[in-house]
PDB file of C-alpha atoms in Angstrom:
ATOM      1  CA  MET A  42      12.329  -5.639   5.181  1.00  0.00           C
ATOM      2  CA  ALA A  43      14.494  -3.821   7.669  1.00  0.00           C
ATOM      3  CA  HIS A  44      11.477  -2.851   9.739  1.00  0.00           C
ATOM      4  CA  VAL A  45       7.831  -3.480   8.958  1.00  0.00           C
ATOM      5  CA  THR A  46       6.242  -0.100   9.595  1.00  0.00           C
ATOM      6  CA  VAL A  47       2.715   0.928  10.454  1.00  0.00           C
ATOM      7  CA  SER A  48       2.236   1.681   6.734  1.00  0.00           C
ATOM      8  CA  VAL A  49       2.090  -2.071   6.122  1.00  0.00           C
ATOM      9  CA  GLU A  50      -0.521  -2.581   8.828  1.00  0.00           C
ATOM     10  CA  TYR A  51      -2.729   0.208   7.483  1.00  0.00           C
ATOM     11  CA  GLY A  52      -2.144  -0.935   3.913  1.00  0.00           C
ATOM     12  CA  ILE A  53      -3.256  -4.490   4.681  1.00  0.00           C
ATOM     13  CA  HIS A  54      -6.346  -3.296   6.542  1.00  0.00           C
ATOM     14  CA  CYS A  55      -7.242  -1.011   3.627  1.00  0.00           C
ATOM     15  CA  LEU A  56      -6.824  -3.893   1.193  1.00  0.00           C
ATOM     16  CA  LEU A  57      -9.093  -6.065   3.339  1.00  0.00           C
ATOM     17  CA  TRP A  58     -11.807  -3.407   3.001  1.00  0.00           C
ATOM     18  CA  LEU A  59     -11.317  -3.551  -0.759  1.00  0.00           C
ATOM     19  CA  VAL A  60     -11.835  -7.327  -0.641  1.00  0.00           C
ATOM     20  CA  GLY A  61     -15.272  -6.641   0.842  1.00  0.00           C
ATOM     21  CA  SER A  62     -16.159  -3.737  -1.445  1.00  0.00           C
ATOM     22  CA  GLY A  63     -16.352  -5.898  -4.555  1.00  0.00           C
ATOM     23  CA  ASP A  64     -16.164  -3.787  -7.681  1.00  0.00           C
ATOM     24  CA  LYS A  65     -17.071  -0.514  -5.927  1.00  0.00           C
ATOM     25  CA  PRO A  66     -13.985   1.707  -5.928  1.00  0.00           C
ATOM     26  CA  LEU A  67     -13.042   3.261  -2.615  1.00  0.00           C
ATOM     27  CA  SER A  68     -10.987   6.426  -2.445  1.00  0.00           C
ATOM     28  CA  SER A  69      -8.035   6.742  -0.116  1.00  0.00           C
ATOM     29  CA  ARG A  70     -10.205   9.191   1.857  1.00  0.00           C
ATOM     30  CA  ASP A  71     -12.988   6.580   2.178  1.00  0.00           C
ATOM     31  CA  LEU A  72     -10.513   3.958   3.354  1.00  0.00           C
ATOM     32  CA  ALA A  73      -8.936   6.346   5.841  1.00  0.00           C
ATOM     33  CA  GLU A  74     -12.249   7.511   7.301  1.00  0.00           C
ATOM     34  CA  LEU A  75     -13.539   3.949   7.529  1.00  0.00           C
ATOM     35  CA  GLN A  76     -10.577   3.156   9.791  1.00  0.00           C
ATOM     36  CA  GLY A  77     -10.198   6.481  11.573  1.00  0.00           C
ATOM     37  CA  ILE A  78      -6.750   7.316  10.188  1.00  0.00           C
ATOM     38  CA  SER A  79      -5.247  10.203   8.242  1.00  0.00           C
ATOM     39  CA  PRO A  80      -6.322  10.413   4.573  1.00  0.00           C
ATOM     40  CA  SER A  81      -2.920  11.840   3.609  1.00  0.00           C
ATOM     41  CA  PHE A  82      -1.214   8.831   5.203  1.00  0.00           C
ATOM     42  CA  VAL A  83      -3.330   6.378   3.204  1.00  0.00           C
ATOM     43  CA  ALA A  84      -2.831   8.468   0.053  1.00  0.00           C
ATOM     44  CA  LYS A  85       0.936   7.862   0.341  1.00  0.00           C
ATOM     45  CA  ILE A  86       0.515   4.077   0.554  1.00  0.00           C
ATOM     46  CA  PHE A  87      -1.760   3.439  -2.405  1.00  0.00           C
ATOM     47  CA  PRO A  88       0.478   4.660  -5.241  1.00  0.00           C
ATOM     48  CA  LYS A  89       3.011   2.051  -4.082  1.00  0.00           C
ATOM     49  CA  LEU A  90       0.343  -0.659  -4.109  1.00  0.00           C
ATOM     50  CA  GLU A  91      -0.800   0.484  -7.542  1.00  0.00           C
ATOM     51  CA  LYS A  92       2.741   0.450  -8.931  1.00  0.00           C
ATOM     52  CA  ALA A  93       3.117  -3.134  -7.648  1.00  0.00           C
ATOM     53  CA  GLY A  94      -0.069  -4.198  -9.462  1.00  0.00           C
ATOM     54  CA  ILE A  95      -1.981  -4.935  -6.261  1.00  0.00           C
ATOM     55  CA  VAL A  96      -4.644  -2.262  -6.799  1.00  0.00           C
ATOM     56  CA  LYS A  97      -5.822  -0.277  -9.763  1.00  0.00           C
ATOM     57  CA  ALA A  98      -7.219   3.218  -9.708  1.00  0.00           C
ATOM     58  CA  SER A  99     -10.200   4.668 -11.470  1.00  0.00           C
ATOM     59  CA  GLU A 100     -10.340   8.410 -11.920  1.00  0.00           C
ATOM     60  CA  GLY A 101     -13.158  10.840 -11.485  1.00  0.00           C
ATOM     61  CA  ALA A 102     -15.382  12.008  -8.685  1.00  0.00           C
ATOM     62  CA  ARG A 103     -16.712   8.490  -8.151  1.00  0.00           C
ATOM     63  CA  GLY A 104     -13.352   6.833  -8.663  1.00  0.00           C
ATOM     64  CA  GLY A 105     -11.040   5.199  -6.233  1.00  0.00           C
ATOM     65  CA  TYR A 106      -9.200   1.916  -5.847  1.00  0.00           C
ATOM     66  CA  VAL A 107     -10.166  -1.699  -6.445  1.00  0.00           C
ATOM     67  CA  LEU A 108      -8.053  -4.822  -6.215  1.00  0.00           C
ATOM     68  CA  ALA A 109      -6.132  -5.480  -9.428  1.00  0.00           C
ATOM     69  CA  LYS A 110      -6.240  -9.251  -8.906  1.00  0.00           C
ATOM     70  CA  ALA A 111      -8.048 -11.838  -6.843  1.00  0.00           C
ATOM     71  CA  PRO A 112      -7.382 -11.698  -3.073  1.00  0.00           C
ATOM     72  CA  LYS A 113      -6.000 -15.250  -3.155  1.00  0.00           C
ATOM     73  CA  GLN A 114      -3.303 -14.017  -5.565  1.00  0.00           C
ATOM     74  CA  ILE A 115      -2.087 -11.237  -3.234  1.00  0.00           C
ATOM     75  CA  SER A 116       0.323 -12.430  -0.559  1.00  0.00           C
ATOM     76  CA  PHE A 117       1.345 -10.488   2.505  1.00  0.00           C
ATOM     77  CA  LEU A 118       4.884 -10.573   1.114  1.00  0.00           C
ATOM     78  CA  ASP A 119       3.655  -8.816  -2.049  1.00  0.00           C
ATOM     79  CA  ILE A 120       2.157  -6.089   0.128  1.00  0.00           C
ATOM     80  CA  VAL A 121       5.183  -5.701   2.406  1.00  0.00           C
ATOM     81  CA  ASP A 122       7.571  -5.499  -0.553  1.00  0.00           C
ATOM     82  CA  ALA A 123       5.302  -3.006  -2.340  1.00  0.00           C
ATOM     83  CA  ILE A 124       5.091  -0.670   0.654  1.00  0.00           C
ATOM     84  CA  GLU A 125       8.505  -1.108   2.281  1.00  0.00           C
ATOM     85  CA  GLY A 126      10.577  -2.149  -0.703  1.00  0.00           C
ATOM     86  CA  ASP A 127      12.568  -5.349  -0.914  1.00  0.00           C
ATOM     87  CA  LYS A 128      15.067  -4.415   1.802  1.00  0.00           C
ATOM     88  CA  PRO A 129      17.065  -6.923   3.814  1.00  0.00           C
ATOM     89  CA  LEU A 130      16.049  -7.624   7.392  1.00  0.00           C
ATOM     90  CA  PHE A 131      19.637  -7.206   8.542  1.00  0.00           C
ATOM     91  CA  ASP A 132      22.356  -5.003   7.083  1.00  0.00           C
ATOM     92  CA  CYS A 133      25.616  -6.741   7.989  1.00  0.00           C
ATOM     93  CA  GLN A 134      28.449  -4.300   8.673  1.00  0.00           C
ATOM     94  CA  ASP A 135      31.163  -6.995   8.849  1.00  0.00           C
ATOM     95  CA  VAL A 136      31.917  -6.099  12.450  1.00  0.00           C
ATOM     96  CA  ARG A 137      33.850  -9.368  12.730  1.00  0.00           C
ATOM     97  CA  LEU A 138      36.631  -7.815  10.619  1.00  0.00           C
ATOM     98  CA  ARG A 139      37.102  -4.785  12.878  1.00  0.00           C
ATOM     99  CA  CYS A 140      38.686  -6.503  15.862  1.00  0.00           C
ATOM    100  CA  GLN A 141      41.551  -4.368  17.204  1.00  0.00           C
ATOM    101  CA  LEU A 142      43.751  -7.436  17.482  1.00  0.00           C
ATOM    102  CA  PHE A 143      43.694  -7.820  13.693  1.00  0.00           C
ATOM    103  CA  GLY A 144      45.253  -4.427  13.048  1.00  0.00           C
ATOM    104  CA  ALA A 145      44.756  -3.015   9.566  1.00  0.00           C
ATOM    105  CA  LYS A 146      44.350  -6.401   7.888  1.00  0.00           C
ATOM    106  CA  PRO A 147      42.100  -9.149   9.319  1.00  0.00           C
ATOM    107  CA  PRO A 148      43.360 -12.721   8.920  1.00  0.00           C
ATOM    108  CA  THR A 149      41.865 -14.889   6.176  1.00  0.00           C
ATOM    109  CA  TRP A 150      40.127 -17.182   8.683  1.00  0.00           C
ATOM    110  CA  ALA A 151      38.186 -14.223  10.152  1.00  0.00           C
ATOM    111  CA  ALA A 152      36.859 -13.112   6.771  1.00  0.00           C
ATOM    112  CA  LYS A 153      36.114 -16.571   5.377  1.00  0.00           C
ATOM    113  CA  GLY A 154      32.489 -17.386   4.543  1.00  0.00           C
ATOM    114  CA  THR A 155      29.378 -15.660   5.750  1.00  0.00           C
ATOM    115  CA  CYS A 156      29.508 -13.994   9.144  1.00  0.00           C
ATOM    116  CA  ALA A 157      27.848 -16.307  11.713  1.00  0.00           C
ATOM    117  CA  VAL A 158      25.632 -13.466  12.958  1.00  0.00           C
ATOM    118  CA  HIS A 159      24.603 -12.582   9.402  1.00  0.00           C
ATOM    119  CA  ALA A 160      23.840 -16.263   8.699  1.00  0.00           C
ATOM    120  CA  VAL A 161      21.351 -16.351  11.590  1.00  0.00           C
ATOM    121  CA  MET A 162      19.699 -13.173  10.314  1.00  0.00           C
ATOM    122  CA  LEU A 163      19.514 -14.545   6.753  1.00  0.00           C
ATOM    123  CA  ARG A 164      17.740 -17.684   8.038  1.00  0.00           C
ATOM    124  CA  ALA A 165      15.343 -15.529  10.063  1.00  0.00           C
ATOM    125  CA  GLU A 166      14.608 -13.326   7.066  1.00  0.00           C
ATOM    126  CA  LYS A 167      13.962 -16.357   4.857  1.00  0.00           C
ATOM    127  CA  ALA A 168      11.574 -17.828   7.430  1.00  0.00           C
ATOM    128  CA  MET A 169       9.755 -14.494   7.728  1.00  0.00           C
ATOM    129  CA  ARG A 170       9.499 -14.021   3.954  1.00  0.00           C
ATOM    130  CA  ASP A 171       8.279 -17.609   3.536  1.00  0.00           C
ATOM    131  CA  ALA A 172       5.601 -17.099   6.199  1.00  0.00           C
ATOM    132  CA  LEU A 173       4.459 -13.828   4.597  1.00  0.00           C
ATOM    133  CA  ALA A 174       4.375 -15.455   1.154  1.00  0.00           C
ATOM    134  CA  GLU A 175       2.088 -18.219   2.470  1.00  0.00           C
ATOM    135  CA  GLN A 176      -0.598 -15.814   3.738  1.00  0.00           C
ATOM    136  CA  THR A 177      -2.942 -14.141   1.281  1.00  0.00           C
ATOM    137  CA  LEU A 178      -5.575 -11.447   1.596  1.00  0.00           C
ATOM    138  CA  ALA A 179      -8.180 -14.142   0.962  1.00  0.00           C
ATOM    139  CA  ASP A 180      -6.919 -16.187   3.935  1.00  0.00           C
ATOM    140  CA  VAL A 181      -7.172 -13.264   6.347  1.00  0.00           C
ATOM    141  CA  ALA A 182     -10.474 -11.990   4.929  1.00  0.00           C
ATOM    142  CA  GLN A 183     -11.925 -15.452   5.447  1.00  0.00           C
ATOM    143  CA  ARG A 184     -10.734 -15.546   9.085  1.00  0.00           C
ATOM    144  CA  PHE A 185     -12.227 -12.105   9.688  1.00  0.00           C
ATOM    145  CA  GLY A 186     -15.472 -13.204   8.035  1.00  0.00           C
ATOM    146  CA  ARG A 187     -15.803 -16.079  10.486  1.00  0.00           C
ATOM    147  CA  VAL A 188     -15.686 -13.816  13.560  1.00  0.00           C
ATOM    148  CA  ALA A 189     -17.637 -10.742  12.392  1.00  0.00           C
ATOM    149  CA  PRO A 190     -21.434 -10.915  12.622  1.00  0.00           C
ATOM    150  CA  ALA A 191     -23.216 -11.067   9.248  1.00  0.00           C
ATOM    151  CA  ALA A 192     -24.999  -7.763   9.945  1.00  0.00           C
ATOM    152  CA  PHE A 193     -21.630  -6.008  10.113  1.00  0.00           C
ATOM    153  CA  PHE A 194     -20.931  -6.728   6.443  1.00  0.00           C
ATOM    154  CA  GLY A 195     -24.315  -5.290   5.497  1.00  0.00           C
ATOM    155  CA  ASP A 196     -23.503  -2.159   7.500  1.00  0.00           C
ATOM    156  CA  VAL A 197     -20.157  -1.840   5.715  1.00  0.00           C
ATOM    157  CA  GLN A 198     -21.817  -2.214   2.308  1.00  0.00           C
ATOM    158  CA  ASP A 199     -24.377   0.449   3.239  1.00  0.00           C
ATOM    159  CA  TRP A 200     -21.607   2.798   4.403  1.00  0.00           C
ATOM    160  CA  ILE A 201     -19.674   2.269   1.176  1.00  0.00           C
ATOM    161  CA  SER A 202     -22.795   2.772  -0.969  1.00  0.00           C
ATOM    162  CA  ASP A 203     -23.635   5.989   0.875  1.00  0.00           C
ATOM    163  CA  ARG A 204     -20.074   7.297   0.446  1.00  0.00           C
ATOM    164  CA  VAL A 205     -20.030   6.595  -3.279  1.00  0.00           C
ATOM    165  CA  LYS A 206     -23.539   7.996  -3.780  1.00  0.00           C
ATOM    166  CA  ASP A 207     -22.758  11.184  -1.828  1.00  0.00           C
ATOM    167  CA  ARG A 208     -19.597  12.015  -3.732  1.00  0.00           C
ATOM    168  CA  PRO A 209     -20.035  15.149  -5.773  1.00  0.00           C
ATOM    169  CA  ARG A 210     -20.328  14.424  -9.436  1.00  0.00           C
ATOM    170  CA  ARG A 211     -18.286  16.621 -11.696  1.00  0.00           C
ATOM    171  CA  SER A 212     -20.443  18.271 -14.292  1.00  0.00           C
ATOM    172  CA  ASP A 213     -19.681  17.379 -17.859  1.00  0.00           C
ATOM    173  CA  PRO A 214     -20.090  20.214 -20.385  1.00  0.00           C
ATOM    174  CA  THR A 215     -21.506  17.704 -22.857  1.00  0.00           C
ATOM    175  CA  ASP A 216     -24.476  17.110 -20.512  1.00  0.00           C
ATOM    176  CA  ASP A 217     -25.933  20.508 -21.465  1.00  0.00           C
ATOM    177  CA  PRO A 218     -25.471  21.602 -25.081  1.00  0.00           C
ATOM    178  CA  ASN A 219     -26.164  25.246 -24.091  1.00  0.00           C
ATOM    179  CA  LYS A 220     -23.191  25.355 -21.727  1.00  0.00           C
ATOM    180  CA  SER A 221     -19.707  25.631 -22.988  1.00  0.00           C
ATOM    181  CA  PRO A 222     -16.714  24.879 -20.829  1.00  0.00           C
ATOM    182  CA  LYS A 223     -15.217  27.918 -19.150  1.00  0.00           C
ATOM    183  CA  ARG A 224     -11.805  28.776 -20.440  1.00  0.00           C
ATOM    184  CA  ARG A 225      -9.187  30.989 -18.940  1.00  0.00           C
ATOM    185  CA  PRO A 226      -8.265  33.878 -21.166  1.00  0.00           C
ATOM    186  CA  ARG A 227      -4.863  33.468 -22.749  1.00  0.00           C
ATOM    187  CA  ARG A 228      -2.240  36.013 -21.905  1.00  0.00           C
ATOM    188  CA  SER A 229       0.158  37.272 -24.480  1.00  0.00           C
ATOM    189  CA  LYS A 230       3.827  36.420 -24.284  1.00  0.00           C
ATOM    190  CA  ARG A 231       4.510  39.989 -23.270  1.00  0.00           C
ATOM    191  CA  GLU A 232       2.224  39.561 -20.221  1.00  0.00           C
ATOM    192  CA  GLY A 233       4.099  36.439 -19.194  1.00  0.00           C
ATOM    193  CA  GLY A 234       1.527  33.980 -20.554  1.00  0.00           C
ATOM    194  CA  PRO A 235       2.228  30.704 -22.333  1.00  0.00           C
TER     195      PRO A 235
END
C-alpha cells in the first residue's frame, strides 16, 4: 500500500456500479463509458479484481463482469490489495544505521529494535488497513443510495439495459442448419502452415 493510485478509485466506483446492476453483467467498456474514463484503463483493473475473487466474468457478446460475492463481503481493503498488491505503506531503508559518526559498523544500541520512524509508519499502516477493512461496498452503496434521487437509479438501469440490448450478438452456426462455419484453408507445411 505504498501509494493508493487512481486505479483504486476507479475500481471502487466501477464496483459500485456493479452493486446496482444486479445480475446484469457490465463490460469494462460499459463501466468506463458510464464514468467517462478510458476503457483500456478499466480493462487493466478488472483482471486483478477477478483474480482476487471480487468479480467474475462471463464471456460472449453480452458478457461482462458481475460481483463474485455479496457487496457486504467485499471490503475496501480487499479491493486495494487486489489492485495495488499487498505492499507496505513505508519501505524502511534503515537510515538510522548510516550515520557518518558510526563509521563502517553502527553500534548495537543504534540497530536495536525497530527504527522509531518505521514504528510510526507501521502504526499508521495498521490504522489505515483497519479502517479500509471496516468499510464494505455495501456500506458505501447505501450511503450513495441515500443521497441520489430515486429516479437516478431508474435512469441507470435503463442505460444498462440499453447497453446490454444493443450489444451485437455473435451468430452461432447452429442457429441455421444450412450455414456451416467458415474455416480458413489449411496450408501445407511447405507453405509455412501448421
